[in-house]
Amino acid sequence: MARSRQLNERMREERKEQILSSALHLFATKGLFATKIKDIAKAVGMAQGLVYHYYESKDEIYVELIKNALEKLNTAVFSLRDMPQPPHEKIIMAIEQLFKTIESSHDFTQTCRLIAHATNSTAIPEDARKLIVEKRDIPYREIAKIMADGQKEGTIVEADPDELAVVFWTSINGLAIYKATRQDTTTVPDAGILARMFLKEGNHGTKSKTFPG
Amino acid sequence: MARSRQLNERMREERKEQILSSALHLFATKGLFATKIKDIAKAVGMAQGLVYHYYESKDEIYVELIKNALEKLNTAVFSLRDMPQPPHEKIIMAIEQLFKTIESSHDFTQTCRLIAHATNSTAIPEDARKLIVEKRDIPYREIAKIMADGQKEGTIVEADPDELAVVFWTSINGLAIYKATRQDTTTVPDAGILARMFLKEGNHGTKSKTFPG
DNA sequence: GTCTATATCCAGATAGAC
DNA sequence: GTCTATCTGGATATAGAC
């Protein structure tokens, strides 16, 4: 009967989600090679062999996670692009949002950490490598466009938009890793400090909610 | 005879250096666990077993490299601290120097990458972990002091000096990793973009060599 | 679906000849 | 000092019982 087939399907998906979730945490903190299938199984609470009932290999789990992470990131970037605000407000919003997320979302910093591991190591599965090379430039391109628009508008600092984008993302990235590796007492700096790099004087009101209209 | 003993000693040290150098490159690009002793031996051009004539274990090589990396970094920071320039010039100098080094020194970006791997992973030898926890805050503290001095002087932006230091180093770090993972065509952005975050208006002359006196 | 047991392989580290 | 050969443990992945 279709009913129970669907239910089984659903339960299988849930189980796979559990594995992914545990694996994300472990890959993010320990990296691909230091994480053993046994660790993942233990974290989920299943026998080591059972993992292979859901995934063919450790690499498959890893590639799946990398794919999810890149998609999540790029979706966020595109939604930023499609917002109605003027460029300099987008930049402010993006920085504030990213800082807030770094501060509060464990899942997000884990994801950043996963990607950091992946981009920083050449010893990752071929499929993962391909995905990363394919997708990693998208956020840079989109931010560069916003920077260029802001320059036309006169609100963004005069400098090569591509370079601004590189500084934008590398700074965010560095900060996310910093936060991820010192969960404890650490607090994230004020977003205004970063914003100052990109905005011309007179547009620094990162805290002001007084948008026109 | 003391002569030949010294010579032997020297040759042994040179051989150890070769191992360290190859290991740095491999650990930096692949990480600790993905790097096999065999890889290191191959890179040096010796048999796998011979590595153990010079080091007791893979971990020992790794810890040695981490120690060197942290020392190098902290030495540079202290020499910055001891310079005669006023604070805002120190910040400019530091950024320009770091950007230049990121641009040109393969060894430096490898070192950054090694430390990035190490700080980003919890699965490293206990000794390495201890070294990192012990030493990693020194650069932050020193830069924070310079920022605070600059604020008294009126040349550095008003913001929590600790937060400025965090943004300073995380941005540099993010950029170093960016560069390390795309050696190819990529160029490093203009140092002035970062400098703008920390300096009050009117002190942005990162390119001007017109120091007073 | 879940477990235990195991085949297989690989890598760290050691032993011993030259 | 250097090599080859080997011991040993551990991890991936599979097989097979329940």
PDB file of C-alpha atoms in Angstrom, chain A residues 28-31 33-34 36 99 112-114 116-117 119-123 136-137 140 157 159-160 163-164 166-167 170-171 173-175 177-178 180-182 184 187-190 193-201 204, chain B residues 28-31 33-34 36 99 112-114 116-117 119-123 136-137 140 157 159-160 163-164 166-167 170-171 173-175 177-178 180-182 184 187-190 193-201 204:
ATOM      1  CA  ALA A  28      32.912  20.862  11.261  1.00  0.00           C
ATOM      2  CA  THR A  29      34.873  20.402  14.467  1.00  0.00           C
ATOM      3  CA  LYS A  30      37.259  17.580  13.602  1.00  0.00           C
ATOM      4  CA  GLY A  31      37.426  17.583   9.826  1.00  0.00           C
ATOM      5  CA  PHE A  33      39.659  12.498   8.083  1.00  0.00           C
ATOM      6  CA  ALA A  34      39.656  12.692  11.843  1.00  0.00           C
ATOM      7  CA  LYS A  36      35.289   8.163  11.909  1.00  0.00           C
ATOM      8  CA  PHE A  99      27.115  39.193  12.623  1.00  0.00           C
ATOM      9  CA  CYS A 112      31.059  28.043   7.972  1.00  0.00           C
ATOM     10  CA  ARG A 113      33.524  25.822   9.717  1.00  0.00           C
ATOM     11  CA  LEU A 114      32.697  22.910   7.447  1.00  0.00           C
ATOM     12  CA  ALA A 116      36.441  26.452   5.899  1.00  0.00           C
ATOM     13  CA  HIS A 117      37.797  22.959   6.396  1.00  0.00           C
ATOM     14  CA  THR A 119      38.260  25.077   1.135  1.00  0.00           C
ATOM     15  CA  ASN A 120      41.383  24.895   3.240  1.00  0.00           C
ATOM     16  CA  SER A 121      42.147  21.276   2.462  1.00  0.00           C
ATOM     17  CA  THR A 122      43.037  19.793  -0.888  1.00  0.00           C
ATOM     18  CA  ALA A 123      42.388  16.301   0.471  1.00  0.00           C
ATOM     19  CA  ARG A 136      32.363  29.506  -4.162  1.00  0.00           C
ATOM     20  CA  ASP A 137      32.639  32.591  -6.344  1.00  0.00           C
ATOM     21  CA  TYR A 140      31.852  37.311  -4.206  1.00  0.00           C
ATOM     22  CA  VAL A 157      33.761  53.925  -0.980  1.00  0.00           C
ATOM     23  CA  ALA A 159      37.837  51.153  -4.700  1.00  0.00           C
ATOM     24  CA  ASP A 160      37.822  48.122  -6.959  1.00  0.00           C
ATOM     25  CA  GLU A 163      38.519  43.856  -4.024  1.00  0.00           C
ATOM     26  CA  LEU A 164      35.822  45.216  -1.744  1.00  0.00           C
ATOM     27  CA  VAL A 166      36.983  39.927  -1.335  1.00  0.00           C
ATOM     28  CA  VAL A 167      37.593  41.933   1.817  1.00  0.00           C
ATOM     29  CA  THR A 170      37.168  37.132   3.900  1.00  0.00           C
ATOM     30  CA  SER A 171      36.482  39.339   6.916  1.00  0.00           C
ATOM     31  CA  ASN A 173      34.696  34.312   7.119  1.00  0.00           C
ATOM     32  CA  GLY A 174      37.594  35.003   9.427  1.00  0.00           C
ATOM     33  CA  LEU A 175      35.196  36.209  12.059  1.00  0.00           C
ATOM     34  CA  ILE A 177      35.899  30.874  12.252  1.00  0.00           C
ATOM     35  CA  TYR A 178      37.079  32.914  15.189  1.00  0.00           C
ATOM     36  CA  ALA A 180      33.341  28.913  15.936  1.00  0.00           C
ATOM     37  CA  THR A 181      36.617  28.033  17.573  1.00  0.00           C
ATOM     38  CA  ARG A 182      35.942  29.922  20.788  1.00  0.00           C
ATOM     39  CA  ASP A 184      32.809  30.019  25.241  1.00  0.00           C
ATOM     40  CA  THR A 187      31.314  37.930  21.909  1.00  0.00           C
ATOM     41  CA  VAL A 188      31.260  39.100  18.340  1.00  0.00           C
ATOM     42  CA  PRO A 189      32.477  42.661  17.679  1.00  0.00           C
ATOM     43  CA  ASP A 190      30.196  45.490  16.687  1.00  0.00           C
ATOM     44  CA  ILE A 193      33.399  48.404  12.632  1.00  0.00           C
ATOM     45  CA  LEU A 194      33.250  46.362   9.446  1.00  0.00           C
ATOM     46  CA  ALA A 195      30.607  48.543   7.827  1.00  0.00           C
ATOM     47  CA  ARG A 196      32.954  51.488   8.068  1.00  0.00           C
ATOM     48  CA  MET A 197      35.233  49.897   5.479  1.00  0.00           C
ATOM     49  CA  PHE A 198      32.668  50.069   2.738  1.00  0.00           C
ATOM     50  CA  LEU A 199      30.494  53.095   3.403  1.00  0.00           C
ATOM     51  CA  LYS A 200      31.360  56.671   2.669  1.00  0.00           C
ATOM     52  CA  GLU A 201      31.287  59.066   5.602  1.00  0.00           C
ATOM     53  CA  HIS A 204      27.635  54.911   8.958  1.00  0.00           C
TER      54      HIS A 204
ATOM     55  CA  ALA B  28      49.103  23.106   5.380  1.00  0.00           C
ATOM     56  CA  THR B  29      47.407  21.878   2.233  1.00  0.00           C
ATOM     57  CA  LYS B  30      45.955  18.545   3.319  1.00  0.00           C
ATOM     58  CA  GLY B  31      45.749  18.750   7.078  1.00  0.00           C
ATOM     59  CA  PHE B  33      45.110  13.359   9.187  1.00  0.00           C
ATOM     60  CA  ALA B  34      45.088  13.307   5.425  1.00  0.00           C
ATOM     61  CA  LYS B  36      50.609  10.264   5.626  1.00  0.00           C
ATOM     62  CA  PHE B  99      49.250  42.217   2.768  1.00  0.00           C
ATOM     63  CA  CYS B 112      48.715  30.714   8.149  1.00  0.00           C
ATOM     64  CA  ARG B 113      47.033  27.752   6.581  1.00  0.00           C
ATOM     65  CA  LEU B 114      48.674  25.371   9.028  1.00  0.00           C
ATOM     66  CA  ALA B 116      44.030  27.756  10.368  1.00  0.00           C
ATOM     67  CA  HIS B 117      43.780  23.989  10.122  1.00  0.00           C
ATOM     68  CA  THR B 119      42.645  26.204  15.230  1.00  0.00           C
ATOM     69  CA  ASN B 120      39.749  24.987  13.183  1.00  0.00           C
ATOM     70  CA  SER B 121      40.070  21.364  14.219  1.00  0.00           C
ATOM     71  CA  THR B 122      39.645  19.897  17.663  1.00  0.00           C
ATOM     72  CA  ALA B 123      41.303  16.698  16.527  1.00  0.00           C
ATOM     73  CA  ARG B 136      46.911  32.524  20.208  1.00  0.00           C
ATOM     74  CA  ASP B 137      45.735  35.542  22.188  1.00  0.00           C
ATOM     75  CA  TYR B 140      45.115  40.128  19.743  1.00  0.00           C
ATOM     76  CA  VAL B 157      38.442  55.161  15.493  1.00  0.00           C
ATOM     77  CA  ALA B 159      35.319  51.558  19.405  1.00  0.00           C
ATOM     78  CA  ASP B 160      36.201  48.820  21.858  1.00  0.00           C
ATOM     79  CA  GLU B 163      36.840  44.351  19.194  1.00  0.00           C
ATOM     80  CA  LEU B 164      39.026  46.311  16.815  1.00  0.00           C
ATOM     81  CA  VAL B 166      39.478  40.900  16.743  1.00  0.00           C
ATOM     82  CA  VAL B 167      38.333  42.436  13.477  1.00  0.00           C
ATOM     83  CA  THR B 170      40.178  37.845  11.695  1.00  0.00           C
ATOM     84  CA  SER B 171      40.212  39.959   8.538  1.00  0.00           C
ATOM     85  CA  ASN B 173      43.419  35.689   8.651  1.00  0.00           C
ATOM     86  CA  GLY B 174      40.456  35.340   6.336  1.00  0.00           C
ATOM     87  CA  LEU B 175      42.404  37.021   3.600  1.00  0.00           C
ATOM     88  CA  ILE B 177      43.316  31.712   3.758  1.00  0.00           C
ATOM     89  CA  TYR B 178      41.608  33.127   0.696  1.00  0.00           C
ATOM     90  CA  ALA B 180      46.358  30.358   0.186  1.00  0.00           C
ATOM     91  CA  THR B 181      43.502  28.437  -1.358  1.00  0.00           C
ATOM     92  CA  ARG B 182      43.611  30.235  -4.705  1.00  0.00           C
ATOM     93  CA  ASP B 184      46.643  30.963  -9.169  1.00  0.00           C
ATOM     94  CA  THR B 187      45.718  39.178  -6.381  1.00  0.00           C
ATOM     95  CA  VAL B 188      45.398  40.543  -2.880  1.00  0.00           C
ATOM     96  CA  PRO B 189      43.170  43.620  -2.443  1.00  0.00           C
ATOM     97  CA  ASP B 190      44.488  47.069  -1.648  1.00  0.00           C
ATOM     98  CA  ILE B 193      40.524  49.143   2.258  1.00  0.00           C
ATOM     99  CA  LEU B 194      41.263  47.450   5.546  1.00  0.00           C
ATOM    100  CA  ALA B 195      43.109  50.418   7.001  1.00  0.00           C
ATOM    101  CA  ARG B 196      40.002  52.517   6.603  1.00  0.00           C
ATOM    102  CA  MET B 197      38.279  50.481   9.320  1.00  0.00           C
ATOM    103  CA  PHE B 198      40.656  51.575  12.005  1.00  0.00           C
ATOM    104  CA  LEU B 199      41.847  55.056  11.123  1.00  0.00           C
ATOM    105  CA  LYS B 200      39.966  58.260  11.643  1.00  0.00           C
ATOM    106  CA  GLU B 201      39.373  60.372   8.571  1.00  0.00           C
ATOM    107  CA  HIS B 204      44.120  57.292   5.455  1.00  0.00           C
TER     108      HIS B 204
END
